[in-house]
Amino acid sequence: MRRRPRFRAVRGAVGAMLAVSVIGLTGCAPDPVSDSFLKGENTGYVAAGGAIVEIPIDERSEPVDFSGITETGDDFDSADNAGKVTVVNFWYAGCAPCRIEAKDLESVWQEYGGEDVAFIGINTRDQADTAQAFSHEFGITYPSLIDVNTAEAKLAFSEVVPIQATPTTLVLDRQGRVAARIIGPIDGTSILSTLVKDALAETP
């Protein structure tokens, strides 16, 4: 049985934002993996600032295996990113905070993406044409899985970490384990960049 990891707040500059972030979450609608999600009925999202947490190495779960079809019709499997730090962003086009953070996510992808870092979006509500239009509008160049019909990718992560709000961004370590989570928009590039750098600095 996979054990659910115990989260701790990121310390330093990132940790300083945690208390404010939690307050910002108190009025947010939940986004559980449920029948309502599978039916496309859930419209909850985080409207402002999120909580940032990271998991100590010795408390991380087993690697998360997930797969799907991207908005361009390509097959994706998390095994393709073996050995890389992977940023996973849960989003949908009608989510206002997702639109706010889109260019910042792309900026971090442009800074770190390549041999050692991968980015993948998981679109929880839209069909491929809507996701492609969003990517074109905001200049997003990394792929997204279209997960609305099956929720398979979201369900895979729910075994390890609750995906209760949109947007949510996860940083996976080189073994594919969840190393950090940001609930809500990433609010600039510095926090996500720091989490990616920390994951890259870990000894494999």
mmCIF file of C-alpha atoms in Angstrom:
data_model
loop_
_atom_site.group_PDB
_atom_site.id
_atom_site.type_symbol
_atom_site.label_atom_id
_atom_site.label_comp_id
_atom_site.label_asym_id
_atom_site.label_seq_id
_atom_site.Cartn_x
_atom_site.Cartn_y
_atom_site.Cartn_z
ATOM 1 C CA MET A 1 0.000 0.000 0.000
ATOM 2 C CA ARG A 2 1.300 3.439 -0.858
ATOM 3 C CA ARG A 3 1.595 5.702 2.151
ATOM 4 C CA ARG A 4 0.454 9.270 1.849
ATOM 5 C CA PRO A 5 3.390 11.588 2.562
ATOM 6 C CA ARG A 6 3.385 14.102 5.377
ATOM 7 C CA PHE A 7 3.943 17.602 4.061
ATOM 8 C CA ARG A 8 5.963 20.376 5.628
ATOM 9 C CA ALA A 9 6.089 24.031 4.746
ATOM 10 C CA VAL A 10 9.007 25.172 2.614
ATOM 11 C CA ARG A 11 11.345 27.232 4.744
ATOM 12 C CA GLY A 12 13.045 30.536 3.994
ATOM 13 C CA ALA A 13 11.509 32.896 1.447
ATOM 14 C CA VAL A 14 9.013 30.290 0.311
ATOM 15 C CA GLY A 15 7.920 29.333 3.808
ATOM 16 C CA ALA A 16 7.258 32.954 4.698
ATOM 17 C CA MET A 17 4.333 32.941 2.303
ATOM 18 C CA LEU A 18 2.624 29.899 3.804
ATOM 19 C CA ALA A 19 0.512 31.553 6.487
ATOM 20 C CA VAL A 20 -0.872 34.126 4.066
ATOM 21 C CA SER A 21 -1.470 31.415 1.487
ATOM 22 C CA VAL A 22 -3.512 29.240 3.828
ATOM 23 C CA ILE A 23 -5.776 32.174 4.652
ATOM 24 C CA GLY A 24 -6.310 32.678 0.932
ATOM 25 C CA LEU A 25 -7.501 29.093 0.601
ATOM 26 C CA THR A 26 -10.258 29.224 3.201
ATOM 27 C CA GLY A 27 -12.861 30.461 0.741
ATOM 28 C CA CYS A 28 -11.896 28.170 -2.139
ATOM 29 C CA ALA A 29 -14.190 25.515 -3.517
ATOM 30 C CA PRO A 30 -12.871 21.943 -3.195
ATOM 31 C CA ASP A 31 -11.957 19.934 -6.261
ATOM 32 C CA PRO A 32 -12.074 16.253 -5.180
ATOM 33 C CA VAL A 33 -11.658 13.295 -7.489
ATOM 34 C CA SER A 34 -15.297 12.254 -7.651
ATOM 35 C CA ASP A 35 -18.217 11.458 -9.898
ATOM 36 C CA SER A 36 -18.927 15.164 -10.240
ATOM 37 C CA PHE A 37 -15.410 15.661 -11.626
ATOM 38 C CA LEU A 38 -15.834 12.829 -14.090
ATOM 39 C CA LYS A 39 -19.125 14.382 -15.234
ATOM 40 C CA GLY A 40 -17.451 17.777 -15.676
ATOM 41 C CA GLU A 41 -19.611 19.392 -13.015
ATOM 42 C CA ASN A 42 -16.841 20.725 -10.780
ATOM 43 C CA THR A 43 -16.016 24.394 -11.290
ATOM 44 C CA GLY A 44 -13.943 25.060 -8.165
ATOM 45 C CA TYR A 45 -10.610 26.814 -8.381
ATOM 46 C CA VAL A 46 -8.244 28.699 -6.146
ATOM 47 C CA ALA A 47 -8.881 32.382 -6.629
ATOM 48 C CA ALA A 48 -5.757 33.799 -5.003
ATOM 49 C CA GLY A 49 -2.414 32.790 -3.497
ATOM 50 C CA GLY A 50 -1.822 29.182 -2.563
ATOM 51 C CA ALA A 51 -0.013 27.046 -0.030
ATOM 52 C CA ILE A 52 3.508 25.876 -0.786
ATOM 53 C CA VAL A 53 4.712 22.646 0.797
ATOM 54 C CA GLU A 54 7.554 20.228 0.195
ATOM 55 C CA ILE A 55 8.109 16.641 1.273
ATOM 56 C CA PRO A 56 11.336 15.506 2.929
ATOM 57 C CA ILE A 57 13.138 12.895 0.864
ATOM 58 C CA ASP A 58 12.641 10.137 3.426
ATOM 59 C CA GLU A 59 8.879 10.772 3.558
ATOM 60 C CA ARG A 60 8.115 10.713 -0.169
ATOM 61 C CA SER A 61 5.753 8.191 -1.679
ATOM 62 C CA GLU A 62 6.430 5.697 -4.410
ATOM 63 C CA PRO A 63 6.888 7.193 -7.908
ATOM 64 C CA VAL A 64 3.663 8.226 -9.608
ATOM 65 C CA ASP A 65 3.049 6.436 -12.910
ATOM 66 C CA PHE A 66 0.673 8.303 -15.215
ATOM 67 C CA SER A 67 -0.025 8.550 -18.909
ATOM 68 C CA GLY A 68 -2.460 9.943 -21.448
ATOM 69 C CA ILE A 69 -2.951 11.716 -24.749
ATOM 70 C CA THR A 70 -1.773 15.287 -25.235
ATOM 71 C CA GLU A 71 -3.736 18.101 -26.819
ATOM 72 C CA THR A 72 -1.891 17.428 -30.080
ATOM 73 C CA GLY A 73 -2.827 13.736 -30.058
ATOM 74 C CA ASP A 74 0.557 12.400 -28.957
ATOM 75 C CA ASP A 75 0.934 9.533 -26.489
ATOM 76 C CA PHE A 76 2.603 10.411 -23.196
ATOM 77 C CA ASP A 77 3.919 8.178 -20.445
ATOM 78 C CA SER A 78 5.675 9.357 -17.298
ATOM 79 C CA ALA A 79 8.367 6.783 -18.032
ATOM 80 C CA ASP A 80 9.428 9.144 -20.843
ATOM 81 C CA ASN A 81 10.681 11.529 -18.150
ATOM 82 C CA ALA A 82 12.663 8.967 -16.163
ATOM 83 C CA GLY A 83 15.652 10.583 -14.485
ATOM 84 C CA LYS A 84 14.303 14.112 -14.915
ATOM 85 C CA VAL A 85 12.797 16.568 -12.456
ATOM 86 C CA THR A 86 9.222 16.967 -13.713
ATOM 87 C CA VAL A 87 6.823 19.868 -13.136
ATOM 88 C CA VAL A 88 3.158 18.843 -13.358
ATOM 89 C CA ASN A 89 0.505 21.569 -13.580
ATOM 90 C CA PHE A 90 -3.232 20.855 -13.184
ATOM 91 C CA TRP A 91 -5.294 23.443 -15.056
ATOM 92 C CA TYR A 92 -8.185 24.250 -17.377
ATOM 93 C CA ALA A 93 -8.794 27.158 -19.727
ATOM 94 C CA GLY A 94 -11.721 28.744 -17.885
ATOM 95 C CA CYS A 95 -9.815 28.911 -14.597
ATOM 96 C CA ALA A 96 -8.861 32.560 -14.044
ATOM 97 C CA PRO A 97 -5.802 31.816 -11.841
ATOM 98 C CA CYS A 98 -4.592 29.352 -14.478
ATOM 99 C CA ARG A 99 -4.587 32.170 -16.995
ATOM 100 C CA ILE A 100 -2.717 34.419 -14.574
ATOM 101 C CA GLU A 101 0.088 31.915 -13.961
ATOM 102 C CA ALA A 102 0.415 30.613 -17.537
ATOM 103 C CA LYS A 103 3.216 32.910 -18.683
ATOM 104 C CA ASP A 104 5.167 32.395 -15.458
ATOM 105 C CA LEU A 105 5.002 28.624 -15.915
ATOM 106 C CA GLU A 106 6.254 29.013 -19.470
ATOM 107 C CA SER A 107 9.083 31.257 -18.233
ATOM 108 C CA VAL A 108 10.288 28.604 -15.778
ATOM 109 C CA TRP A 109 9.999 25.980 -18.521
ATOM 110 C CA GLN A 110 12.114 28.133 -20.829
ATOM 111 C CA GLU A 111 14.699 28.592 -18.083
ATOM 112 C CA TYR A 112 15.022 24.966 -16.961
ATOM 113 C CA GLY A 113 13.371 22.743 -19.557
ATOM 114 C CA GLY A 114 15.602 20.349 -21.419
ATOM 115 C CA GLU A 115 17.776 17.381 -20.576
ATOM 116 C CA ASP A 116 17.199 17.464 -16.814
ATOM 117 C CA VAL A 117 13.746 19.075 -16.408
ATOM 118 C CA ALA A 118 10.396 18.247 -18.025
ATOM 119 C CA PHE A 119 7.030 20.059 -17.858
ATOM 120 C CA ILE A 120 3.622 18.475 -18.432
ATOM 121 C CA GLY A 121 0.194 20.009 -17.963
ATOM 122 C CA ILE A 122 -2.877 18.005 -16.976
ATOM 123 C CA ASN A 123 -6.027 19.657 -18.306
ATOM 124 C CA THR A 124 -8.929 18.513 -16.138
ATOM 125 C CA ARG A 125 -11.910 20.029 -17.973
ATOM 126 C CA ASP A 126 -11.264 20.898 -21.619
ATOM 127 C CA GLN A 127 -11.141 19.063 -24.904
ATOM 128 C CA ALA A 128 -8.054 19.283 -27.112
ATOM 129 C CA ASP A 129 -9.130 22.241 -29.265
ATOM 130 C CA THR A 130 -9.767 24.438 -26.220
ATOM 131 C CA ALA A 131 -6.445 23.453 -24.666
ATOM 132 C CA GLN A 132 -4.621 24.231 -27.911
ATOM 133 C CA ALA A 133 -6.285 27.638 -28.156
ATOM 134 C CA PHE A 134 -5.147 28.403 -24.602
ATOM 135 C CA SER A 135 -1.578 27.364 -25.371
ATOM 136 C CA HIS A 136 -1.577 29.547 -28.491
ATOM 137 C CA GLU A 137 -2.959 32.549 -26.604
ATOM 138 C CA PHE A 138 -0.409 32.358 -23.792
ATOM 139 C CA GLY A 139 2.553 30.997 -25.728
ATOM 140 C CA ILE A 140 2.722 27.689 -23.868
ATOM 141 C CA THR A 141 5.179 25.311 -25.540
ATOM 142 C CA TYR A 142 5.140 22.284 -23.213
ATOM 143 C CA PRO A 143 2.412 19.631 -23.695
ATOM 144 C CA SER A 144 -0.711 18.938 -21.661
ATOM 145 C CA LEU A 145 -2.665 15.737 -21.181
ATOM 146 C CA ILE A 146 -6.402 15.913 -21.907
ATOM 147 C CA ASP A 147 -7.734 14.231 -18.766
ATOM 148 C CA VAL A 148 -11.380 15.338 -18.771
ATOM 149 C CA ASN A 149 -12.866 12.133 -20.153
ATOM 150 C CA THR A 150 -11.176 9.614 -17.865
ATOM 151 C CA ALA A 151 -9.461 11.520 -15.013
ATOM 152 C CA GLU A 152 -6.820 8.768 -15.104
ATOM 153 C CA ALA A 153 -3.866 11.086 -14.554
ATOM 154 C CA LYS A 154 -5.551 12.938 -11.709
ATOM 155 C CA LEU A 155 -6.571 9.665 -10.092
ATOM 156 C CA ALA A 156 -2.978 8.417 -10.295
ATOM 157 C CA PHE A 157 -1.795 11.405 -8.277
ATOM 158 C CA SER A 158 -4.693 11.197 -5.801
ATOM 159 C CA GLU A 159 -3.159 8.008 -4.402
ATOM 160 C CA VAL A 160 -0.198 10.075 -3.230
ATOM 161 C CA VAL A 161 -1.303 13.695 -2.782
ATOM 162 C CA PRO A 162 -4.801 15.228 -2.805
ATOM 163 C CA ILE A 163 -5.481 17.397 -5.840
ATOM 164 C CA GLN A 164 -8.206 19.469 -4.217
ATOM 165 C CA ALA A 165 -8.011 22.735 -6.129
ATOM 166 C CA THR A 166 -7.137 24.142 -9.532
ATOM 167 C CA PRO A 167 -4.507 25.218 -10.323
ATOM 168 C CA THR A 168 -2.156 22.892 -8.479
ATOM 169 C CA THR A 169 1.491 22.495 -9.449
ATOM 170 C CA LEU A 170 3.661 19.561 -8.372
ATOM 171 C CA VAL A 171 7.414 19.084 -8.615
ATOM 172 C CA LEU A 172 8.481 15.455 -9.013
ATOM 173 C CA ASP A 173 12.000 14.385 -8.179
ATOM 174 C CA ARG A 174 14.199 12.352 -10.543
ATOM 175 C CA GLN A 175 12.575 9.144 -9.280
ATOM 176 C CA GLY A 176 9.093 10.437 -10.123
ATOM 177 C CA ARG A 177 8.089 11.013 -6.496
ATOM 178 C CA VAL A 178 6.172 14.124 -5.439
ATOM 179 C CA ALA A 179 8.728 16.444 -3.859
ATOM 180 C CA ALA A 180 6.733 19.685 -3.612
ATOM 181 C CA ARG A 181 3.242 21.092 -4.150
ATOM 182 C CA ILE A 182 1.913 24.583 -4.842
ATOM 183 C CA ILE A 183 -1.832 25.075 -4.406
ATOM 184 C CA GLY A 184 -3.062 28.048 -6.384
ATOM 185 C CA PRO A 185 -1.236 30.172 -8.967
ATOM 186 C CA ILE A 186 2.544 30.099 -8.683
ATOM 187 C CA ASP A 187 2.638 33.905 -8.170
ATOM 188 C CA GLY A 188 5.698 34.725 -10.246
ATOM 189 C CA THR A 189 8.628 32.515 -11.159
ATOM 190 C CA SER A 190 10.852 32.594 -8.081
ATOM 191 C CA ILE A 191 9.133 29.993 -5.892
ATOM 192 C CA LEU A 192 8.770 27.372 -8.612
ATOM 193 C CA SER A 193 12.313 28.050 -9.806
ATOM 194 C CA THR A 194 13.596 27.482 -6.272
ATOM 195 C CA LEU A 195 11.688 24.205 -5.926
ATOM 196 C CA VAL A 196 13.016 22.986 -9.274
ATOM 197 C CA LYS A 197 16.581 23.939 -8.342
ATOM 198 C CA ASP A 198 16.244 22.167 -4.997
ATOM 199 C CA ALA A 199 15.045 18.993 -6.720
ATOM 200 C CA LEU A 200 17.871 19.176 -9.248
ATOM 201 C CA ALA A 201 20.413 19.539 -6.457
ATOM 202 C CA GLU A 202 19.334 16.327 -4.722
ATOM 203 C CA THR A 203 21.618 13.329 -5.017
ATOM 204 C CA PRO A 204 19.921 10.712 -7.237
#
